């Protein structure tokens, strides 16, 4: 490998975004790219692209009928796929590009081509097998996890610090003991635009709902429990959904975190992966609707991926 850390910067994935004045537009990636490429971390990582996901990869989680429905609706620009989720021409291809990057990332991690990867426009954690939801067409998080399981992994951890509960991932793996889920988010019934999906009971999973206005001290009070939960699970791969909409000043969320939360969480996730999973970490950008917050948090993520120590193992443990 050239470098142990890589960031997906391809045009296919980066083109995902709804037309203005939608909150989730392509300006999100463009702003991150400007800040990241001007940072000292840009020259310390590989910059990757990946082909769009195949139908076989999309249907690791979604039904073939739903995939075709999304394509037809986007081609015809026929209204809404879900609340605040319009069907727009080309959006299906961009969404497949996101999934392609995530699947390629898992593939590279398992092949040892990289140790830590970041996909900035990814983390669409709301989509269900047969339905879009809340800006999410295809659930790249669930597809990436399903792909890793299909390749023989026995323990995958999914950690979600987006302001919104990752209900699509939560429900997908609620009864699957091979997948640990730790999800810290704002209380689903506290958003100014209406209630999100409440957290459903799930044995062996970990969820914390924080009241609106919570400072990051409330997050850190719970974080040791997440670390203990993950260490007990001993994941072979850790997937982190690093939504920046949990930062103070976001247009949708009401939590008051700083970008340092994303840096420290990423560093900790890397340490856990080094202890249990040959260092395999895949970070997905997630939400975030304050552009400066988003760029700062995600650049902190890359910094942490570069700087976090790598465990030295004897040949007999590799």
XYZ file of C-alpha atoms in Angstrom:
318
model
C 0.000 0.000 0.000
C 1.118 3.583 -0.552
C -0.505 4.965 2.580
C -2.557 3.416 5.341
C -5.260 6.104 5.151
C -7.335 7.143 2.136
C -10.214 9.522 1.407
C -12.750 9.017 -1.377
C -12.836 12.173 -3.492
C -14.347 10.843 -6.744
C -16.813 12.879 -8.766
C -19.482 10.151 -8.765
C -19.829 10.113 -5.005
C -19.293 13.866 -4.700
C -22.123 14.691 -7.097
C -24.817 13.493 -4.694
C -27.009 16.399 -3.676
C -30.492 17.783 -4.160
C -31.098 21.012 -6.052
C -31.129 24.328 -4.177
C -32.537 25.402 -1.816
C -32.477 21.879 -0.344
C -30.295 21.575 2.771
C -28.487 18.519 1.343
C -26.843 19.928 -1.777
C -23.586 19.243 -3.593
C -22.098 22.338 -1.920
C -21.515 20.171 1.155
C -18.833 18.129 -0.565
C -17.396 21.142 -2.383
C -16.910 23.049 0.870
C -15.308 20.086 2.612
C -12.996 19.541 -0.366
C -11.795 23.159 -0.307
C -10.959 23.041 3.389
C -9.525 19.540 3.382
C -7.342 20.005 0.292
C -5.846 23.149 1.840
C -5.007 21.283 5.049
C -1.720 19.481 5.794
C -3.585 16.162 5.924
C -4.497 16.101 2.234
C -0.948 15.171 1.225
C -0.744 12.414 3.822
C -3.559 10.248 2.475
C -4.399 8.509 -0.776
C -7.248 10.029 -2.789
C -9.550 7.341 -4.176
C -12.434 6.902 -6.581
C -14.671 3.876 -7.072
C -17.215 2.640 -9.629
C -20.929 2.849 -8.795
C -22.431 -0.057 -6.919
C -23.744 -2.937 -8.987
C -27.309 -4.178 -8.686
C -25.952 -7.157 -6.777
C -24.390 -4.812 -4.235
C -27.480 -2.605 -3.910
C -29.630 -5.673 -3.324
C -27.481 -6.838 -0.429
C -29.950 -4.693 1.522
C -32.600 -3.277 -0.820
C -35.105 -5.207 -2.885
C -34.655 -5.268 -6.660
C -38.129 -3.762 -7.001
C -37.189 -0.797 -4.840
C -33.946 -0.169 -6.764
C -35.912 -0.104 -10.011
C -38.533 2.172 -8.450
C -35.835 4.706 -7.506
C -34.418 4.646 -11.028
C -37.803 5.168 -12.661
C -38.823 7.911 -10.255
C -35.564 9.818 -10.684
C -35.654 9.511 -14.475
C -39.187 10.901 -14.503
C -38.540 13.384 -11.673
C -41.811 12.180 -10.222
C -42.344 13.999 -6.953
C -41.030 12.766 -3.622
C -39.402 9.439 -2.804
C -40.013 10.260 0.866
C -40.507 13.307 3.063
C -38.078 16.054 1.945
C -36.491 13.549 -0.463
C -37.319 14.564 -4.044
C -36.795 12.299 -7.042
C -34.362 14.191 -9.277
C -32.719 13.197 -12.534
C -29.306 11.604 -11.962
C -29.745 11.249 -8.220
C -30.059 7.461 -8.433
C -26.676 7.230 -10.159
C -25.050 9.505 -7.592
C -26.542 7.427 -4.774
C -25.154 4.273 -6.390
C -21.796 6.055 -6.509
C -21.922 6.565 -2.751
C -22.630 2.873 -2.196
C -19.870 1.934 -4.624
C -17.333 3.898 -2.596
C -18.444 2.268 0.657
C -18.324 -1.270 -0.757
C -14.935 -0.554 -2.339
C -13.773 0.712 1.043
C -14.745 -2.488 2.831
C -13.112 -4.499 0.060
C -9.841 -2.563 0.415
C -9.820 -2.902 4.186
C -10.309 -6.666 4.005
C -7.600 -6.979 1.343
C -5.154 -4.956 3.455
C -4.802 -2.257 0.802
C -5.623 0.413 3.367
C -6.125 0.410 7.094
C -8.424 3.417 7.557
C -10.800 5.034 5.062
C -13.098 8.040 4.923
C -16.065 8.457 2.567
C -17.303 12.041 3.119
C -20.616 11.835 1.255
C -21.993 8.630 2.767
C -23.735 7.471 5.907
C -27.316 7.417 4.586
C -28.542 5.600 7.661
C -32.317 6.102 7.328
C -33.163 4.191 4.121
C -35.072 0.913 4.494
C -35.017 -2.147 2.193
C -38.128 -0.952 0.345
C -38.237 2.786 1.053
C -36.286 6.022 0.995
C -36.307 8.204 4.103
C -35.021 11.627 5.158
C -32.626 12.386 2.248
C -31.503 8.734 2.055
C -32.097 6.714 -1.149
C -29.764 3.741 -0.598
C -28.476 2.724 2.830
C -24.738 2.500 2.180
C -24.092 1.809 5.888
C -26.201 -1.356 5.896
C -24.920 -2.444 2.485
C -21.293 -2.058 3.590
C -21.967 -4.091 6.717
C -23.810 -6.783 4.755
C -20.901 -6.934 2.296
C -18.394 -7.402 5.121
C -20.476 -10.187 6.628
C -20.759 -11.870 3.225
C -16.950 -11.803 2.962
C -16.634 -13.763 6.188
C -16.377 -11.188 8.972
C -18.059 -12.391 12.149
C -18.130 -9.187 14.232
C -18.746 -5.709 12.808
C -19.379 -2.642 14.980
C -21.391 0.337 13.789
C -21.051 3.604 15.734
C -23.312 6.568 14.902
C -22.771 10.101 16.284
C -25.060 11.873 13.803
C -27.674 14.103 15.451
C -30.341 11.764 14.040
C -30.950 8.192 15.142
C -29.712 5.775 12.471
C -33.012 3.944 12.410
C -32.463 2.158 9.091
C -29.261 0.521 10.346
C -30.714 -0.097 13.800
C -33.722 -1.981 12.444
C -31.643 -3.887 9.876
C -29.411 -5.476 12.502
C -31.623 -5.418 15.609
C -31.640 -9.217 15.781
C -28.180 -9.893 14.326
C -25.600 -10.745 17.016
C -22.772 -10.307 14.496
C -23.340 -6.532 14.436
C -22.891 -4.245 17.430
C -24.658 -0.881 17.137
C -23.872 2.145 19.324
C -25.980 5.192 18.456
C -25.806 8.532 20.317
C -28.236 11.126 18.983
C -30.693 13.886 19.825
C -34.049 12.782 21.262
C -36.115 11.757 18.210
C -39.224 13.650 19.330
C -37.398 16.957 19.880
C -36.655 18.224 16.359
C -38.153 21.531 15.307
C -39.498 20.115 12.030
C -41.255 17.107 13.571
C -40.531 13.798 15.245
C -37.973 11.321 13.958
C -38.347 7.536 14.288
C -38.154 6.524 17.968
C -35.581 3.984 19.084
C -37.054 0.479 18.955
C -36.020 -2.193 21.482
C -33.040 -4.231 20.302
C -31.201 -6.767 22.421
C -27.456 -6.262 22.608
C -27.451 -2.799 21.018
C -26.609 0.520 22.676
C -28.533 3.785 22.217
C -28.507 7.138 23.991
C -30.969 9.947 23.223
C -29.741 13.370 24.383
C -32.096 16.308 25.038
C -31.902 19.255 22.620
C -29.335 21.812 23.711
C -27.053 19.172 25.268
C -23.413 20.218 25.552
C -20.690 17.798 24.580
C -20.135 17.030 28.266
C -23.344 14.963 28.037
C -21.780 12.993 25.190
C -18.524 12.398 27.064
C -20.465 11.198 30.102
C -21.776 8.307 27.996
C -18.771 7.711 25.757
C -16.880 5.404 28.207
C -19.894 3.076 28.127
C -19.667 2.938 24.326
C -15.941 2.150 24.490
C -16.537 -0.648 27.004
C -19.395 -2.014 24.871
C -17.174 -2.092 21.761
C -14.170 -3.573 23.553
C -16.371 -6.341 24.924
C -17.649 -7.046 21.399
C -14.107 -7.200 19.882
C -15.025 -5.981 16.366
C -13.074 -7.062 13.305
C -14.222 -3.901 11.501
C -15.571 -0.624 12.875
C -17.873 1.577 10.797
C -18.293 5.121 12.149
C -21.089 7.384 10.909
C -19.617 10.812 11.714
C -22.533 13.139 11.050
C -21.545 16.771 11.680
C -25.125 17.871 12.368
C -24.476 17.233 16.062
C -22.263 20.344 16.142
C -23.413 23.638 17.638
C -25.242 25.818 15.107
C -26.497 23.147 12.724
C -29.615 24.019 10.728
C -31.451 20.818 11.672
C -30.029 19.632 14.993
C -29.946 21.243 18.426
C -26.935 19.616 20.089
C -23.917 21.751 20.938
C -20.841 19.672 20.181
C -17.524 21.002 18.871
C -15.435 19.447 16.054
C -13.106 18.002 18.696
C -15.780 15.383 19.430
C -15.247 13.979 15.950
C -11.480 13.942 16.331
C -11.471 12.226 19.721
C -14.158 9.721 18.718
C -12.234 8.820 15.559
C -8.994 8.375 17.469
C -10.754 6.150 19.992
C -12.380 4.089 17.260
C -8.959 3.583 15.685
C -7.572 2.377 19.028
C -10.424 -0.093 19.419
C -9.872 -1.374 15.868
C -6.159 -1.782 16.531
C -6.916 -3.853 19.613
C -9.432 -6.143 17.969
C -9.759 -5.762 14.213
C -6.363 -5.406 12.528
C -6.990 -1.674 12.510
C -9.888 -1.697 10.045
C -11.872 1.555 10.271
C -14.362 2.937 7.767
C -15.728 6.426 8.478
C -18.824 7.723 6.682
C -19.525 11.464 6.629
C -23.227 11.469 7.473
C -25.256 14.641 7.969
C -24.242 18.215 8.644
C -25.907 21.366 7.342
C -23.596 24.133 8.561
C -20.842 24.083 5.959
C -18.010 25.382 8.130
C -18.890 22.914 10.894
C -19.024 20.068 8.411
C -15.634 20.901 6.878
C -14.001 21.355 10.282
C -15.378 18.117 11.737
C -14.545 15.979 8.719
C -11.048 17.425 8.408
C -10.585 16.534 12.085
C -11.692 13.005 11.204
C -8.987 12.726 8.558
C -6.386 14.149 10.935
C -7.311 11.525 13.533
C -7.177 8.704 10.978
C -3.646 9.811 10.006
C -2.308 10.450 13.492
C -3.864 7.636 15.544
C -1.200 5.084 16.503
C -0.950 1.815 14.631
C -0.437 -1.330 16.692
C 2.707 -3.317 16.025
C 1.968 -7.040 15.911
C 4.265 -9.992 15.661
C 3.974 -12.022 12.403
C 2.194 -14.774 14.273
C -0.717 -12.496 15.110
C -1.327 -11.112 11.624
